[in-house]
Tab-separated table of C-alpha atoms in Angstrom:
chain	number	residue	atom	x	y	z
A	117	MET	CA	0.015	0.162	0.120
A	118	ASN	CA	1.511	3.222	-1.047
A	119	ARG	CA	1.606	6.463	0.937
A	120	LEU	CA	-1.349	8.106	-0.788
A	121	ASN	CA	-3.539	4.989	-0.181
A	122	LYS	CA	-2.573	4.718	3.297
A	123	PHE	CA	-3.490	8.555	3.735
A	124	LEU	CA	-6.873	7.941	2.216
A	125	LEU	CA	-7.503	5.042	4.477
A	126	ILE	CA	-6.615	6.958	7.574
A	127	LEU	CA	-8.887	9.795	6.316
A	128	GLY	CA	-11.704	7.516	5.548
A	129	ILE	CA	-11.298	5.920	8.992
A	130	ALA	CA	-11.276	9.299	10.638
A	131	GLY	CA	-14.234	10.371	8.679
A	132	LEU	CA	-16.213	7.325	9.735
A	133	ILE	CA	-15.164	7.959	13.378
A	134	LEU	CA	-16.474	11.539	12.990
A	135	CYS	CA	-19.685	10.455	11.693
A	136	GLY	CA	-20.182	8.192	14.279
A	137	PHE	CA	-19.628	10.690	16.836
A	138	VAL	CA	-22.026	13.327	15.343
A	139	PHE	CA	-24.750	10.467	14.772
A	140	TYR	CA	-24.154	9.412	18.615
A	141	VAL	CA	-24.545	13.068	19.649
A	142	PHE	CA	-27.610	13.570	17.768
A	143	TYR	CA	-29.335	10.088	18.722
A	144	SER	CA	-28.345	10.332	22.448
A	145	THR	CA	-29.859	13.798	23.035
A	146	GLY	CA	-33.092	12.912	21.272
A	147	TYR	CA	-32.749	15.118	18.268
A	148	PHE	CA	-34.490	12.587	16.027
A	149	ARG	CA	-37.596	12.290	18.102
A	150	GLU	CA	-40.798	13.546	16.576
A	151	ILE	CA	-42.967	15.667	19.037
A	152	GLU	CA	-46.821	15.082	18.656
A	153	PRO	CA	-48.548	17.462	21.040
A	154	GLN	CA	-50.354	15.639	23.965
A	155	ILE	CA	-52.121	18.354	26.157
A	156	PRO	CA	-54.079	16.491	29.055
A	157	GLY	CA	-56.528	19.453	29.671
A	158	GLU	CA	-56.918	23.169	28.949
A	159	VAL	CA	-54.688	25.938	29.850
A	160	ILE	CA	-56.266	27.782	32.861
A	161	GLN	CA	-53.824	30.543	32.938
A	162	SER	CA	-50.347	31.673	31.437
A	163	ILE	CA	-48.766	33.859	34.102
A	164	ASN	CA	-46.305	36.453	32.825
A	165	LEU	CA	-43.204	35.666	34.986
A	166	PRO	CA	-40.080	34.840	33.226
A	167	GLY	CA	-37.781	31.718	33.723
A	168	VAL	CA	-39.852	30.006	36.269
A	169	GLU	CA	-37.357	27.424	36.526
A	170	ASP	CA	-38.172	25.473	39.696
A	171	MET	CA	-41.209	25.664	42.081
A	172	GLN	CA	-42.641	23.620	45.085
A	173	VAL	CA	-46.058	23.038	46.519
A	174	SER	CA	-46.928	23.077	50.153
A	175	TYR	CA	-49.714	20.659	50.485
A	176	LYS	CA	-50.357	21.236	54.381
A	177	ASP	CA	-50.580	25.241	53.805
A	178	SER	CA	-51.912	25.304	50.367
A	179	PHE	CA	-49.408	27.488	48.423
A	180	LEU	CA	-47.085	27.361	45.744
A	181	LEU	CA	-43.404	28.806	45.968
A	182	LEU	CA	-41.279	29.533	42.920
A	183	THR	CA	-38.259	31.193	41.526
A	184	SER	CA	-38.170	33.597	38.650
A	185	ASP	CA	-35.106	34.836	36.715
A	186	ASP	CA	-35.108	36.441	33.247
A	187	ARG	CA	-32.234	34.319	31.716
A	188	ALA	CA	-32.902	35.359	28.252
A	189	ALA	CA	-32.231	39.088	29.367
A	190	ARG	CA	-29.266	38.093	31.202
A	191	ARG	CA	-27.961	35.912	28.153
A	192	ASP	CA	-28.323	39.173	26.163
A	193	GLY	CA	-26.557	41.531	28.537
A	194	HIS	CA	-29.492	42.958	30.328
A	195	ALA	CA	-29.334	41.366	33.717
A	196	ARG	CA	-32.426	41.873	35.985
A	197	GLN	CA	-32.739	40.907	39.596
A	198	GLY	CA	-34.541	37.720	39.972
A	199	HIS	CA	-37.085	36.888	42.558
A	200	ILE	CA	-39.178	34.428	44.752
A	201	TYR	CA	-42.876	34.443	44.435
A	202	LEU	CA	-45.623	32.804	46.402
A	203	ILE	CA	-48.917	31.726	44.893
A	204	ASP	CA	-52.028	31.101	47.436
A	205	LEU	CA	-53.565	28.011	45.930
A	206	LYS	CA	-56.741	28.757	47.915
A	207	ASP	CA	-57.249	31.819	45.745
A	208	THR	CA	-58.063	30.697	42.049
A	209	THR	CA	-56.936	34.144	40.684
A	210	PHE	CA	-53.342	32.500	41.129
A	211	PHE	CA	-51.947	36.078	41.691
A	212	PRO	CA	-47.966	35.708	42.308
A	213	ILE	CA	-46.913	37.605	45.294
A	214	CYS	CA	-43.157	38.832	45.315
A	215	LEU	CA	-41.340	38.097	48.468
A	216	THR	CA	-38.056	39.504	47.645
A	217	ASN	CA	-38.607	43.112	46.594
A	218	ASP	CA	-36.452	44.365	49.617
A	219	LEU	CA	-33.681	41.665	48.964
A	220	ASN	CA	-30.351	43.693	49.082
A	221	ILE	CA	-27.992	41.044	47.425
A	222	PRO	CA	-27.575	40.194	43.800
A	223	PHE	CA	-30.073	37.460	42.975
A	224	TYR	CA	-30.448	35.166	40.133
A	225	PRO	CA	-32.318	32.211	41.546
A	226	HIS	CA	-32.410	28.470	40.117
A	227	GLY	CA	-33.327	25.264	42.089
A	228	ILE	CA	-35.497	25.912	45.559
A	229	ASN	CA	-36.696	23.645	48.264
A	230	MET	CA	-38.544	24.422	51.499
A	231	PHE	CA	-38.722	22.501	54.855
A	232	ARG	CA	-41.748	22.919	56.873
A	233	GLN	CA	-40.960	23.987	60.563
A	234	GLY	CA	-44.512	24.653	61.760
A	235	HIS	CA	-47.851	26.095	60.599
A	236	LYS	CA	-46.925	28.583	57.796
A	237	SER	CA	-43.328	28.424	59.008
A	238	TYR	CA	-40.566	27.169	56.522
A	239	ARG	CA	-36.946	27.314	56.056
A	240	VAL	CA	-36.219	27.903	52.342
A	241	PHE	CA	-32.990	27.152	50.334
A	242	VAL	CA	-32.321	28.616	46.883
A	243	ILE	CA	-29.532	28.246	44.443
A	244	ASN	CA	-28.030	31.616	43.492
A	245	HIS	CA	-25.954	32.175	40.300
A	246	ALA	CA	-25.043	35.611	41.324
A	247	GLY	CA	-21.216	36.726	40.823
A	248	GLU	CA	-18.182	34.526	40.506
A	249	GLU	CA	-18.898	32.599	43.673
A	250	GLU	CA	-21.901	30.154	43.530
A	251	SER	CA	-24.242	30.449	46.728
A	252	ILE	CA	-27.150	28.877	48.448
A	253	GLU	CA	-29.291	31.434	50.071
A	254	VAL	CA	-30.955	30.553	53.102
A	255	PHE	CA	-34.433	32.242	54.125
A	256	ASP	CA	-37.127	31.866	56.794
A	257	LEU	CA	-40.657	32.127	55.322
A	258	ILE	CA	-43.499	33.107	57.750
A	259	ASP	CA	-46.877	33.312	56.172
A	260	THR	CA	-46.055	35.593	53.207
A	261	THR	CA	-42.939	37.398	54.860
A	262	LEU	CA	-39.449	36.022	53.684
A	263	MET	CA	-36.366	36.985	55.786
A	264	HIS	CA	-33.044	36.471	54.375
A	265	LEU	CA	-30.728	34.420	56.954
A	266	THR	CA	-27.276	33.809	55.267
A	267	SER	CA	-25.513	32.971	52.111
A	268	LEU	CA	-23.717	29.745	52.058
A	269	LYS	CA	-20.573	29.267	49.935
A	270	ASP	CA	-18.004	26.506	49.467
A	271	GLU	CA	-15.466	25.353	46.804
A	272	SER	CA	-17.717	22.315	46.408
A	273	LEU	CA	-20.420	24.276	44.760
A	274	VAL	CA	-18.813	24.111	41.278
A	275	HIS	CA	-22.105	24.956	39.408
A	276	PRO	CA	-25.204	23.963	41.675
A	277	ASN	CA	-28.363	23.309	40.084
A	278	ASP	CA	-31.088	21.899	42.605
A	279	ILE	CA	-31.314	21.357	46.043
A	280	VAL	CA	-33.434	19.276	48.582
A	281	ALA	CA	-33.682	19.784	52.383
A	282	LEU	CA	-33.682	16.962	55.054
A	283	ASP	CA	-34.397	19.424	57.806
A	284	ALA	CA	-33.805	23.173	58.735
A	285	GLU	CA	-30.078	22.680	58.341
A	286	ARG	CA	-29.021	19.687	56.167
A	287	PHE	CA	-29.475	19.442	52.548
A	288	TYR	CA	-28.253	17.532	49.402
A	289	VAL	CA	-27.104	19.832	46.278
A	290	THR	CA	-26.421	18.798	42.733
A	291	ASN	CA	-23.530	20.199	40.671
A	292	ASP	CA	-24.490	19.908	36.923
A	293	HIS	CA	-20.979	20.155	35.613
A	294	ARG	CA	-17.459	19.545	36.789
A	295	TYR	CA	-15.874	21.970	34.334
A	296	LEU	CA	-17.308	25.425	33.539
A	297	THR	CA	-15.388	26.431	30.501
A	298	GLY	CA	-13.350	25.310	27.566
A	299	TRP	CA	-13.021	21.846	25.751
A	300	GLN	CA	-13.768	20.011	29.130
A	301	ARG	CA	-17.156	21.705	29.371
A	302	LEU	CA	-17.868	20.663	25.682
A	303	ALA	CA	-16.826	17.326	26.359
A	304	GLU	CA	-19.231	16.844	29.429
A	305	ASP	CA	-21.928	18.140	27.253
A	306	TYR	CA	-21.486	16.627	23.969
A	307	LEU	CA	-19.643	13.224	24.949
A	308	GLY	CA	-22.222	12.826	27.821
A	309	LEU	CA	-19.199	12.267	30.258
A	310	ALA	CA	-20.391	11.494	33.624
A	311	LEU	CA	-18.503	13.782	35.781
A	312	SER	CA	-20.849	15.706	37.877
A	313	ASN	CA	-21.992	14.949	41.475
A	314	VAL	CA	-24.222	15.241	44.662
A	315	VAL	CA	-22.799	17.026	47.746
A	316	TYR	CA	-24.424	16.736	51.291
A	317	TYR	CA	-23.980	19.649	53.844
A	318	ASP	CA	-24.578	18.697	57.444
A	319	GLY	CA	-25.078	22.321	58.800
A	320	ALA	CA	-21.198	22.624	59.128
A	321	ASN	CA	-19.249	20.413	56.614
A	322	TRP	CA	-19.505	19.614	52.898
A	323	GLN	CA	-18.958	16.248	51.560
A	324	GLU	CA	-19.408	14.587	48.007
A	325	VAL	CA	-21.679	11.631	48.377
A	326	ALA	CA	-22.446	10.636	44.753
A	327	ASN	CA	-20.577	11.019	41.582
A	328	GLN	CA	-20.168	9.780	37.927
A	329	ILE	CA	-23.598	11.398	36.980
A	330	ALA	CA	-23.927	12.993	33.585
A	331	TYR	CA	-25.284	16.429	34.266
A	332	ALA	CA	-26.818	15.987	37.805
A	333	ASN	CA	-29.941	18.017	37.761
A	334	GLY	CA	-33.232	17.802	39.685
A	335	ILE	CA	-33.100	16.205	43.013
A	336	ASN	CA	-35.795	15.184	45.680
A	337	TYR	CA	-36.007	13.189	48.934
A	338	ASP	CA	-38.818	10.534	49.389
A	339	MET	CA	-39.111	10.513	53.227
A	340	LYS	CA	-41.132	7.366	53.442
A	341	GLN	CA	-38.815	5.216	51.415
A	342	ASN	CA	-35.808	6.974	52.526
A	343	LEU	CA	-34.656	7.222	49.029
A	344	LEU	CA	-32.988	10.161	46.907
A	345	PHE	CA	-33.910	10.528	43.210
A	346	VAL	CA	-31.348	12.593	40.946
A	347	ALA	CA	-32.021	13.498	37.358
A	348	SER	CA	-29.233	12.906	34.802
A	349	PRO	CA	-30.782	14.555	31.570
A	350	ARG	CA	-27.826	13.857	29.451
A	351	HIS	CA	-28.412	10.136	30.016
A	352	PHE	CA	-32.152	10.303	30.079
A	353	LEU	CA	-32.174	8.818	33.514
A	354	ILE	CA	-33.573	9.103	37.016
A	355	LYS	CA	-30.961	7.811	39.448
A	356	VAL	CA	-32.262	6.260	42.592
A	357	TYR	CA	-30.079	6.152	45.930
A	358	HIS	CA	-30.715	4.815	49.322
A	359	ILE	CA	-29.801	7.167	52.074
A	360	GLU	CA	-27.555	5.582	54.658
A	361	PHE	CA	-27.578	6.439	58.650
A	362	ASP	CA	-24.657	8.764	58.022
A	363	ARG	CA	-26.407	10.318	54.995
A	364	SER	CA	-23.908	8.812	52.478
A	365	LEU	CA	-25.799	7.380	49.475
A	366	THR	CA	-25.974	3.853	48.040
A	367	TRP	CA	-27.015	3.600	44.393
A	368	ILE	CA	-30.065	1.281	43.831
A	369	GLU	CA	-30.869	1.563	40.068
A	370	ASP	CA	-31.339	3.816	37.188
A	371	ILE	CA	-34.647	4.393	35.611
A	372	PRO	CA	-34.581	5.058	31.894
A	373	CYS	CA	-36.903	7.875	30.836
A	374	GLN	CA	-36.218	8.521	27.134
A	375	THR	CA	-36.277	12.210	27.569
A	376	GLY	CA	-34.006	14.873	29.185
A	377	VAL	CA	-35.302	14.788	32.613
A	378	ASP	CA	-34.875	18.095	34.956
A	379	ASN	CA	-36.552	19.081	38.283
A	380	ILE	CA	-38.324	16.482	40.314
A	381	GLU	CA	-41.381	17.120	42.501
A	382	PHE	CA	-43.702	14.869	44.335
A	383	ASP	CA	-47.390	14.675	44.507
A	384	GLN	CA	-49.564	13.814	47.795
A	385	ASN	CA	-49.473	10.268	46.804
A	386	GLY	CA	-45.680	10.149	46.511
A	387	LYS	CA	-45.625	9.917	42.590
A	388	LEU	CA	-42.803	11.906	40.748
A	389	TRP	CA	-43.448	14.714	38.263
A	390	ILE	CA	-40.648	15.680	36.167
A	391	GLY	CA	-40.245	18.516	33.669
A	392	CYS	CA	-38.269	17.488	30.700
A	393	HIS	CA	-36.553	18.390	27.589
A	394	PRO	CA	-37.284	15.856	24.614
A	395	SER	CA	-34.507	17.258	22.312
A	396	LEU	CA	-31.448	18.334	24.240
A	397	LEU	CA	-29.707	19.876	21.200
A	398	THR	CA	-32.763	21.983	20.446
A	399	PHE	CA	-33.004	23.099	23.950
A	400	ALA	CA	-29.244	23.923	23.786
A	401	ALA	CA	-29.848	26.162	20.745
A	402	TYR	CA	-32.962	27.767	22.142
A	403	ALA	CA	-30.892	28.594	25.418
A	404	LYS	CA	-28.395	30.535	23.289
A	405	GLY	CA	-31.054	32.339	21.459
A	406	LYS	CA	-30.514	30.445	18.153
A	407	LYS	CA	-33.842	28.845	17.864
A	408	PRO	CA	-37.252	30.516	18.935
A	409	LEU	CA	-38.723	27.432	20.598
A	410	SER	CA	-37.834	24.304	22.518
A	411	PRO	CA	-40.221	21.441	23.157
A	412	SER	CA	-41.310	20.528	26.420
A	413	GLU	CA	-42.496	17.355	28.368
A	414	ILE	CA	-43.839	16.219	31.629
A	415	ILE	CA	-43.715	12.623	32.846
A	416	SER	CA	-44.617	11.119	35.913
A	417	ILE	CA	-43.065	8.046	37.687
A	418	GLU	CA	-44.752	5.795	40.285
A	419	TYR	CA	-41.749	4.264	42.119
A	420	ARG	CA	-42.662	1.123	44.275
A	421	GLY	CA	-39.136	-0.212	44.856
A	422	LYS	CA	-36.188	-1.628	42.865
A	423	GLY	CA	-37.131	-2.576	39.474
A	424	ASN	CA	-40.899	-2.016	40.263
A	425	TYR	CA	-42.127	1.251	38.790
A	426	SER	CA	-44.235	2.700	36.141
A	427	GLN	CA	-43.869	5.766	33.957
A	428	GLU	CA	-46.292	7.985	31.984
A	429	SER	CA	-45.664	10.754	29.444
A	430	VAL	CA	-48.485	13.307	30.708
A	431	PHE	CA	-47.839	16.447	28.831
A	432	LEU	CA	-46.001	16.783	25.328
A	433	ASP	CA	-45.602	20.136	23.439
A	434	ASP	CA	-43.578	21.241	20.518
A	435	GLY	CA	-42.854	24.623	22.456
A	436	GLN	CA	-45.778	26.675	21.259
A	437	LEU	CA	-47.398	26.471	24.518
A	438	ILE	CA	-44.340	26.553	26.593
A	439	SER	CA	-40.777	26.089	25.642
A	440	ALA	CA	-37.967	24.136	27.579
A	441	ALA	CA	-40.261	22.896	30.629
A	442	THR	CA	-38.130	22.125	33.592
A	443	VAL	CA	-40.693	21.494	36.412
A	444	ALA	CA	-44.141	20.321	37.111
A	445	SER	CA	-46.079	20.520	40.327
A	446	VAL	CA	-49.583	19.124	40.876
A	447	PHE	CA	-52.181	20.467	43.206
A	448	GLY	CA	-55.601	19.121	43.085
A	449	LYS	CA	-56.896	19.128	39.332
A	450	TRP	CA	-54.113	21.743	38.573
A	451	LEU	CA	-50.714	21.209	36.860
A	452	PHE	CA	-48.109	23.783	37.226
A	453	ILE	CA	-45.484	23.942	34.419
A	454	GLY	CA	-42.362	25.966	34.801
A	455	ASN	CA	-39.315	26.483	32.361
A	456	VAL	CA	-36.015	27.718	31.953
A	457	MET	CA	-36.419	31.272	29.899
A	458	ASP	CA	-39.854	31.477	28.443
A	459	ASN	CA	-41.664	34.694	29.418
A	460	HIS	CA	-44.455	32.902	31.154
A	461	PHE	CA	-45.484	29.658	32.988
A	462	LEU	CA	-48.511	27.736	32.632
A	463	ILE	CA	-51.393	26.368	34.802
């Protein structure tokens, strides 16, 4: 074989590898999936709050707590202060009450979780992407008054995404990336490298308790089963862990979901409700402002133990009603759907 033929052979093999890689990226991110809208009811309201990325229902006190951050404006160089809102679910006008008008720190909220301390009294934890240092803002909520207590910072908070509290002091938090910039960040995203993690905070110390997760995202705690659920959207998985006595985690299984799972909420019966991105590449282009829409999906999972679960796609939209859904909360007959950077959220 002469040098030219060797060169052509190497070039051909390299081309095949590149084509295989491109196909893998498109296939593993759901790009080829056809979206046929499935809407399980009628839109009751579309509420004009931007970037309602996460929310949580209090079933005992009948309200919805949510974060709002205009990420599209921030992406385009017009950063605006984000806020926390409360919606009284006993009032069907669903008017959002802003709780952070007087907050005097830069605030760009992401994941949120609250722990009930008593009647209409809650400890609230919020991921804050303000400044070079990531932080977790801690609040006390009494009725409709929110008081900022402290900002928690640590080098283990590489790029926090979501948080779940065990009590008023302890929580788990996900980091969705290990690397923030450069080719390593691109490799995490496009090769689907499982490099992100879960960190536990005991009120004083930070400790990694789970790793080898591809884009650790939504997280929630099932107190009855003593299980922790973690979303891995890049691998289309919900990862299930058992919480040990010392709060370390033991992996139980992965639940394949065939969609880019994001935030995880529970309804009153313990069923998981998850906001999802059916096509991660479309979502990435949408987040960069290169596409006007991104499809949305809501799935539910009833988990009864290892290998014993059922899954249902409840809501599917091509982005016309709502783009890039991240979270779904259920209260009575209502389904609340939030998103990354649309200018509204749906009931």
